[in-house]
Coordinates of C-alpha atoms in Angstrom, one line a residue:
M1 CA 0.0 0.0 0.0
A2 CA 1.3 3.4 -0.9
D3 CA 2.3 5.8 1.8
G4 CA 0.3 9.1 2.2
P5 CA -3.3 10.0 2.6
V6 CA -6.0 8.0 0.8
R7 CA -7.9 10.1 -1.8
S8 CA -11.1 9.1 -3.5
P9 CA -11.1 8.6 -7.2
A10 CA -13.4 11.6 -7.7
H11 CA -11.0 13.8 -5.7
A12 CA -8.1 12.5 -7.8
R13 CA -9.9 13.4 -11.0
R14 CA -10.6 17.0 -9.8
P15 CA -8.2 19.6 -11.1
A16 CA -6.1 21.5 -8.6
Q17 CA -7.7 24.9 -7.8
R18 CA -6.5 27.7 -5.7
R19 CA -8.8 30.1 -3.8
D20 CA -6.3 32.9 -4.2
A21 CA -7.2 35.1 -7.2
G22 CA -3.5 35.5 -8.0
I23 CA -2.8 31.8 -8.2
P24 CA -4.3 30.0 -11.2
A25 CA -5.3 26.3 -11.5
G26 CA -2.0 25.4 -12.9
G27 CA -0.3 26.2 -9.7
Q28 CA 1.9 29.1 -11.0
V29 CA 1.9 32.3 -9.0
L30 CA 1.4 35.5 -11.0
V31 CA 4.4 37.8 -10.5
G32 CA 5.7 41.0 -12.0
D33 CA 3.9 42.2 -15.1
A34 CA 1.4 39.3 -15.1
F35 CA 0.1 40.2 -11.6
S36 CA 0.0 44.0 -12.5
E37 CA -2.1 43.2 -15.6
G38 CA -4.5 41.2 -13.4
V39 CA -4.9 44.1 -11.0
E40 CA -5.4 46.6 -13.8
A41 CA -8.0 44.4 -15.5
A42 CA -10.0 44.2 -12.2
A43 CA -9.7 47.9 -11.7
A44 CA -10.8 48.5 -15.3
R45 CA -13.9 46.3 -14.7
T46 CA -14.7 48.2 -11.5
A47 CA -14.3 51.5 -13.3
T48 CA -16.6 50.3 -16.1
D49 CA -19.2 49.4 -13.5
R50 CA -18.9 52.8 -11.9
A51 CA -19.1 54.6 -15.2
R52 CA -22.1 52.5 -16.2
G53 CA -23.9 53.6 -13.0
A54 CA -23.1 57.2 -13.5
A55 CA -24.2 57.0 -17.1
G56 CA -27.4 55.3 -16.1
G57 CA -28.8 58.7 -14.9
A58 CA -27.9 60.3 -18.2
S59 CA -29.4 57.5 -20.1
L60 CA -32.6 57.7 -18.0
W61 CA -33.0 61.4 -18.7
G62 CA -32.1 61.1 -22.3
D63 CA -34.7 58.3 -22.9
A64 CA -37.2 60.3 -20.9
W65 CA -36.7 63.4 -23.1
A66 CA -37.1 61.3 -26.2
E67 CA -40.4 60.0 -24.9
L68 CA -41.6 63.5 -23.9
R69 CA -40.9 64.9 -27.4
R70 CA -43.3 62.3 -28.8
D71 CA -46.0 62.9 -26.2
R72 CA -48.6 65.3 -27.5
L73 CA -50.0 66.0 -24.1
F74 CA -46.6 67.1 -22.9
V75 CA -46.2 69.4 -25.9
V76 CA -49.6 71.0 -25.2
A77 CA -48.8 71.4 -21.5
A78 CA -45.3 72.8 -22.2
G79 CA -46.8 75.3 -24.7
L80 CA -49.4 76.5 -22.2
I81 CA -46.8 76.8 -19.4
A82 CA -44.5 78.7 -21.8
V83 CA -47.3 81.2 -22.6
L84 CA -48.1 81.7 -18.9
T85 CA -44.4 82.2 -18.1
V86 CA -44.1 84.9 -20.8
M87 CA -47.3 86.4 -19.5
A88 CA -45.9 86.5 -16.0
A89 CA -42.5 87.9 -17.0
F90 CA -43.6 90.3 -19.7
P91 CA -47.3 91.2 -19.3
Q92 CA -46.9 94.2 -21.4
L93 CA -46.6 92.0 -24.4
F94 CA -50.2 90.9 -23.9
T95 CA -51.5 94.5 -23.3
T96 CA -49.6 96.7 -25.7
F97 CA -51.9 96.0 -28.6
Y98 CA -55.0 95.6 -26.4
P99 CA -57.7 98.1 -27.4
G100 CA -58.7 98.7 -23.8
N101 CA -56.7 100.2 -20.9
P102 CA -53.2 98.6 -20.6
D103 CA -52.6 100.0 -17.1
P104 CA -53.9 97.5 -14.4
R105 CA -54.0 100.3 -11.8
S106 CA -55.8 102.9 -13.9
C107 CA -59.5 102.7 -12.8
S108 CA -62.6 104.8 -13.2
L109 CA -65.8 104.3 -11.3
V110 CA -67.8 105.3 -14.4
D111 CA -66.9 101.9 -15.9
S112 CA -67.8 99.9 -12.7
L113 CA -69.0 96.4 -13.4
Q114 CA -69.4 96.9 -17.2
R115 CA -69.8 93.7 -19.1
P116 CA -67.2 92.4 -21.7
S117 CA -67.2 94.1 -25.0
A118 CA -65.2 94.3 -28.2
Q119 CA -63.2 97.2 -26.7
H120 CA -62.8 95.7 -23.2
W121 CA -62.6 91.9 -23.6
F122 CA -63.1 91.0 -20.0
G123 CA -65.2 93.9 -18.9
F124 CA -64.5 95.9 -15.7
D125 CA -64.5 95.2 -11.9
L126 CA -66.2 97.1 -9.2
Q127 CA -63.6 99.8 -9.1
G128 CA -63.8 100.3 -12.8
C129 CA -60.4 98.7 -13.6
D130 CA -59.9 96.9 -16.9
Y131 CA -60.4 93.3 -16.1
Y132 CA -58.4 91.8 -19.0
T133 CA -55.3 93.8 -18.0
R134 CA -55.6 92.8 -14.3
T135 CA -56.1 89.2 -15.2
V136 CA -52.9 89.2 -17.3
Y137 CA -50.9 90.9 -14.6
G138 CA -52.3 88.4 -12.0
A139 CA -50.3 85.6 -13.7
R140 CA -47.0 87.1 -12.3
V141 CA -47.8 86.6 -8.6
S142 CA -49.1 83.1 -9.2
M143 CA -46.1 81.9 -11.2
V144 CA -43.6 83.6 -8.9
I145 CA -45.1 81.9 -5.8
G146 CA -45.5 78.6 -7.5
V147 CA -42.0 78.3 -8.9
S148 CA -40.1 79.9 -5.9
V149 CA -41.9 77.8 -3.3
V150 CA -41.5 74.5 -5.1
G151 CA -37.9 75.3 -5.9
V152 CA -36.9 76.0 -2.3
A153 CA -39.0 73.1 -1.0
A154 CA -37.4 70.7 -3.5
A155 CA -33.9 71.8 -2.6
I156 CA -34.7 71.2 1.1
A157 CA -36.1 67.8 0.3
V158 CA -33.2 66.7 -2.0
V159 CA -30.5 67.7 0.6
F160 CA -32.0 66.3 3.7
G161 CA -33.7 63.3 2.0
S162 CA -30.4 62.3 0.4
L163 CA -28.5 62.6 3.7
A164 CA -31.2 60.7 5.7
G165 CA -31.5 58.0 3.1
Y166 CA -27.7 57.5 2.6
Y167 CA -26.5 57.6 6.2
G168 CA -29.6 56.2 7.9
G169 CA -29.4 55.6 11.7
V170 CA -30.2 58.5 14.1
L171 CA -30.3 61.1 11.4
D172 CA -32.8 59.1 9.4
A173 CA -35.0 58.6 12.4
I174 CA -35.0 62.3 13.3
V175 CA -35.8 63.4 9.8
A176 CA -38.5 60.8 9.5
R177 CA -40.2 61.9 12.8
I178 CA -40.1 65.6 11.8
T179 CA -41.6 64.7 8.4
D180 CA -44.4 62.7 10.0
V181 CA -45.3 65.7 12.2
W182 CA -45.3 68.1 9.2
L183 CA -47.4 65.7 7.1
A184 CA -50.1 65.8 9.7
V185 CA -50.7 69.5 9.2
P186 CA -53.2 70.3 6.5
V187 CA -51.8 72.9 4.0
I188 CA -54.7 75.3 4.0
L189 CA -55.5 75.1 7.7
G190 CA -51.8 75.3 8.6
G191 CA -51.4 78.2 6.2
L192 CA -54.3 80.1 7.8
V193 CA -52.9 79.7 11.3
A194 CA -49.3 80.4 10.4
I195 CA -50.0 83.5 8.3
T196 CA -52.3 85.0 10.9
A197 CA -49.7 84.4 13.6
L198 CA -46.8 85.8 11.6
R199 CA -48.8 89.0 10.9
S200 CA -49.4 89.5 14.6
P201 CA -45.9 89.1 16.1
D202 CA -46.9 90.6 19.5
G203 CA -43.4 91.4 20.5
H204 CA -41.9 88.0 19.6
V205 CA -38.4 88.5 18.4
V206 CA -38.3 85.9 15.7
A207 CA -41.8 86.8 14.4
E208 CA -40.9 90.5 14.3
T209 CA -37.7 89.7 12.4
L210 CA -39.6 87.6 9.9
A211 CA -42.2 90.4 9.6
R212 CA -39.5 92.9 8.6
L213 CA -38.1 90.5 6.1
F214 CA -41.5 89.9 4.6
G215 CA -42.1 93.6 4.4
A216 CA -38.9 94.1 2.5
I217 CA -39.9 91.3 0.0
D218 CA -43.3 93.0 -0.4
R219 CA -41.7 96.3 -1.2
V220 CA -39.4 94.8 -3.8
T221 CA -42.1 92.8 -5.5
G222 CA -44.9 95.3 -5.1
A223 CA -47.2 92.5 -4.0
R224 CA -48.4 93.0 -0.4
G225 CA -48.4 89.6 1.5
L226 CA -46.2 87.7 -1.1
G227 CA -43.3 87.2 1.4
V228 CA -45.3 85.6 4.2
V229 CA -47.5 83.5 1.9
A230 CA -44.4 82.1 0.0
F231 CA -42.6 81.4 3.3
V232 CA -45.5 79.5 4.9
L233 CA -46.2 77.4 1.8
T234 CA -42.5 76.5 1.6
I235 CA -42.5 75.4 5.2
L236 CA -45.6 73.2 4.5
G237 CA -44.6 72.0 1.1
W238 CA -41.4 70.0 1.5
P239 CA -42.4 66.8 3.5
T240 CA -43.8 64.7 0.7
M241 CA -40.8 65.4 -1.6
L242 CA -38.4 64.6 1.2
R243 CA -40.0 61.2 1.8
L244 CA -39.8 60.4 -1.9
M245 CA -36.2 61.5 -2.1
R246 CA -35.2 59.4 1.0
S247 CA -37.0 56.3 -0.3
S248 CA -35.3 56.6 -3.7
V249 CA -31.9 57.1 -2.1
V250 CA -32.3 54.1 0.2
E251 CA -33.1 51.9 -2.9
K252 CA -30.3 53.3 -5.1
K253 CA -27.5 53.2 -2.5
E254 CA -27.4 49.4 -2.6
A255 CA -26.7 49.4 -6.4
D256 CA -23.5 47.8 -7.8
Y257 CA -22.2 51.0 -9.2
V258 CA -22.4 52.6 -5.8
D259 CA -20.3 49.8 -4.3
A260 CA -17.9 50.1 -7.2
A261 CA -17.4 53.8 -6.6
R262 CA -17.0 53.3 -2.9
A263 CA -14.4 50.6 -3.5
L264 CA -12.4 53.0 -5.6
G265 CA -12.2 55.5 -2.8
A266 CA -14.9 58.0 -3.8
S267 CA -16.1 60.3 -1.0
D268 CA -19.6 60.2 0.3
L269 CA -20.3 63.6 -1.2
R270 CA -19.2 62.4 -4.6
I271 CA -21.1 59.2 -4.4
I272 CA -24.3 61.0 -3.5
V273 CA -24.0 63.8 -6.0
W274 CA -22.6 62.0 -9.0
H275 CA -23.9 58.4 -8.7
I276 CA -27.0 58.4 -6.6
L277 CA -28.8 61.7 -7.3
P278 CA -29.0 61.4 -11.1
N279 CA -30.7 58.0 -10.7
A280 CA -32.8 58.8 -7.5
V281 CA -34.2 62.3 -8.1
A282 CA -36.8 61.4 -10.7
P283 CA -39.7 61.0 -8.3
V284 CA -39.0 64.4 -6.8
V285 CA -39.0 66.0 -10.3
V286 CA -42.4 64.5 -11.0
Y287 CA -43.9 65.6 -7.7
A288 CA -42.3 69.0 -7.9
T289 CA -43.9 69.6 -11.3
L290 CA -47.3 68.6 -10.0
S291 CA -46.7 70.8 -6.9
V292 CA -46.3 74.0 -8.8
G293 CA -49.9 73.9 -9.8
L294 CA -51.0 72.8 -6.4
I295 CA -49.1 75.6 -4.7
I296 CA -50.6 78.2 -7.1
A297 CA -54.1 76.8 -6.2
A298 CA -53.2 77.0 -2.5
E299 CA -52.1 80.6 -2.8
A300 CA -55.3 81.5 -4.6
T301 CA -57.3 79.7 -1.9
L302 CA -55.6 81.6 0.9
S303 CA -56.1 84.9 -0.9
F304 CA -59.8 84.0 -1.5
L305 CA -60.2 83.3 2.2
G306 CA -58.7 86.7 3.0
V307 CA -55.4 85.7 4.6
G308 CA -53.2 85.5 1.6
L309 CA -52.2 88.5 -0.6
K310 CA -53.6 91.9 0.1
L311 CA -54.6 94.8 -2.0
P312 CA -53.0 96.5 -4.0
A313 CA -51.5 93.2 -5.0
I314 CA -52.9 91.7 -8.2
S315 CA -53.7 88.0 -7.8
W316 CA -56.3 85.7 -9.3
G317 CA -57.3 84.6 -5.8
L318 CA -57.8 88.2 -4.7
M319 CA -59.9 88.9 -7.9
I320 CA -62.1 86.0 -7.1
H321 CA -62.3 87.1 -3.5
S322 CA -63.5 90.6 -4.5
A323 CA -66.1 89.1 -6.8
Q324 CA -67.6 86.4 -4.5
Y325 CA -70.7 88.5 -3.6
R326 CA -71.4 89.5 -7.3
V327 CA -71.3 86.1 -9.0
L328 CA -74.8 86.4 -10.3
A329 CA -74.7 90.1 -11.1
A330 CA -71.3 90.1 -12.7
P331 CA -70.3 86.5 -13.5
H332 CA -67.3 87.6 -15.6
L333 CA -65.5 88.7 -12.5
V334 CA -65.2 85.1 -11.4
L335 CA -65.1 83.4 -14.8
F336 CA -61.9 84.9 -16.3
P337 CA -59.5 84.7 -13.3
G338 CA -61.0 81.3 -12.4
L339 CA -60.4 80.1 -16.0
L340 CA -56.8 81.2 -16.1
L341 CA -56.2 79.7 -12.7
S342 CA -57.7 76.4 -13.8
I343 CA -55.6 76.3 -17.0
T344 CA -52.4 77.0 -15.1
V345 CA -53.0 74.2 -12.5
F346 CA -54.1 71.8 -15.3
S347 CA -51.0 72.5 -17.3
F348 CA -48.6 71.7 -14.5
V349 CA -50.6 68.6 -13.5
L350 CA -50.6 67.4 -17.1
M351 CA -46.9 68.0 -17.5
G352 CA -46.2 66.1 -14.2
D353 CA -48.2 63.1 -15.5
A354 CA -46.3 63.2 -18.8
I355 CA -42.9 63.3 -17.0
R356 CA -43.9 60.5 -14.7
D357 CA -44.9 58.3 -17.6
A358 CA -41.6 59.1 -19.4
L359 CA -39.4 58.4 -16.4
D360 CA -41.1 55.1 -15.5
P361 CA -40.1 52.4 -18.0
R362 CA -43.0 50.2 -16.9
L363 CA -45.4 52.7 -18.3
R364 CA -43.9 52.9 -21.7

């Protein structure tokens, strides 16, 4: 009998294998250039995975843009929003060739409550102001509040949602509990209480400081009440977007391209900004687009209830508020600002739906 350990025939037939990645089955150790080439090849594969993950965001948005350009509803919504944006930025373009009065603050009681005509397309309000001109200028406040509030709220949501989702732990728990509390506050009711409180500081240092800041904003914009309304809607508008951002980051941070970037020594900031955000921010973009219309509607509601913007500001909500007791006698006072408000909200909702469909491959 031969000396040495007894091996089964199956074991004898198995080729020798080494667990070490640098030692092949033949038993020869890779040294020198051969070992360097193996390391470089592994690094190249890792870099490829990382680049694929970073390019995934670009591919996602490129494919979405291609889908949107073929979506007729998106084109219609984008066209309406473009017109409304130009109307808000340059209202004179819509009143220069208007046969009526192009000055929204030039009023005459002689024309009070006159009906629409060929000369004055939307008629006159109670003070005798040309209603078409005031309706055109009302777009400015609505668009400024909608875009600015959603922009700031989205920035808050992206920053804190990304940090909470990426690091987790105590930070995630704190952010989640604060978000839960904020989500329990109804936007309109919370806005009513907050705006009323901020307009009556009663010696409170923080409230008085904010009141002075809001006053400065009102003087710059020429819209009384714009500062406090925008501030309150921003404070109440970020929780849902933050939750969406956090959930998306939690999902994406486990991806292979994130592990590859981390293995190559990328910092947390670089991983979040360059690898996770491009792939995780899509739900926030969709909800933010929808929210612009919802915030515009919320501002109009607060102004209609008498706690939002104040005269002499020009706002669709204020115009409807002033006409609420004359709906039957002068229906045009509610019809035209209400129609523009509805078109604006509908346009942003329609665009949000189109973007959602384009960014979700399952809906294509």
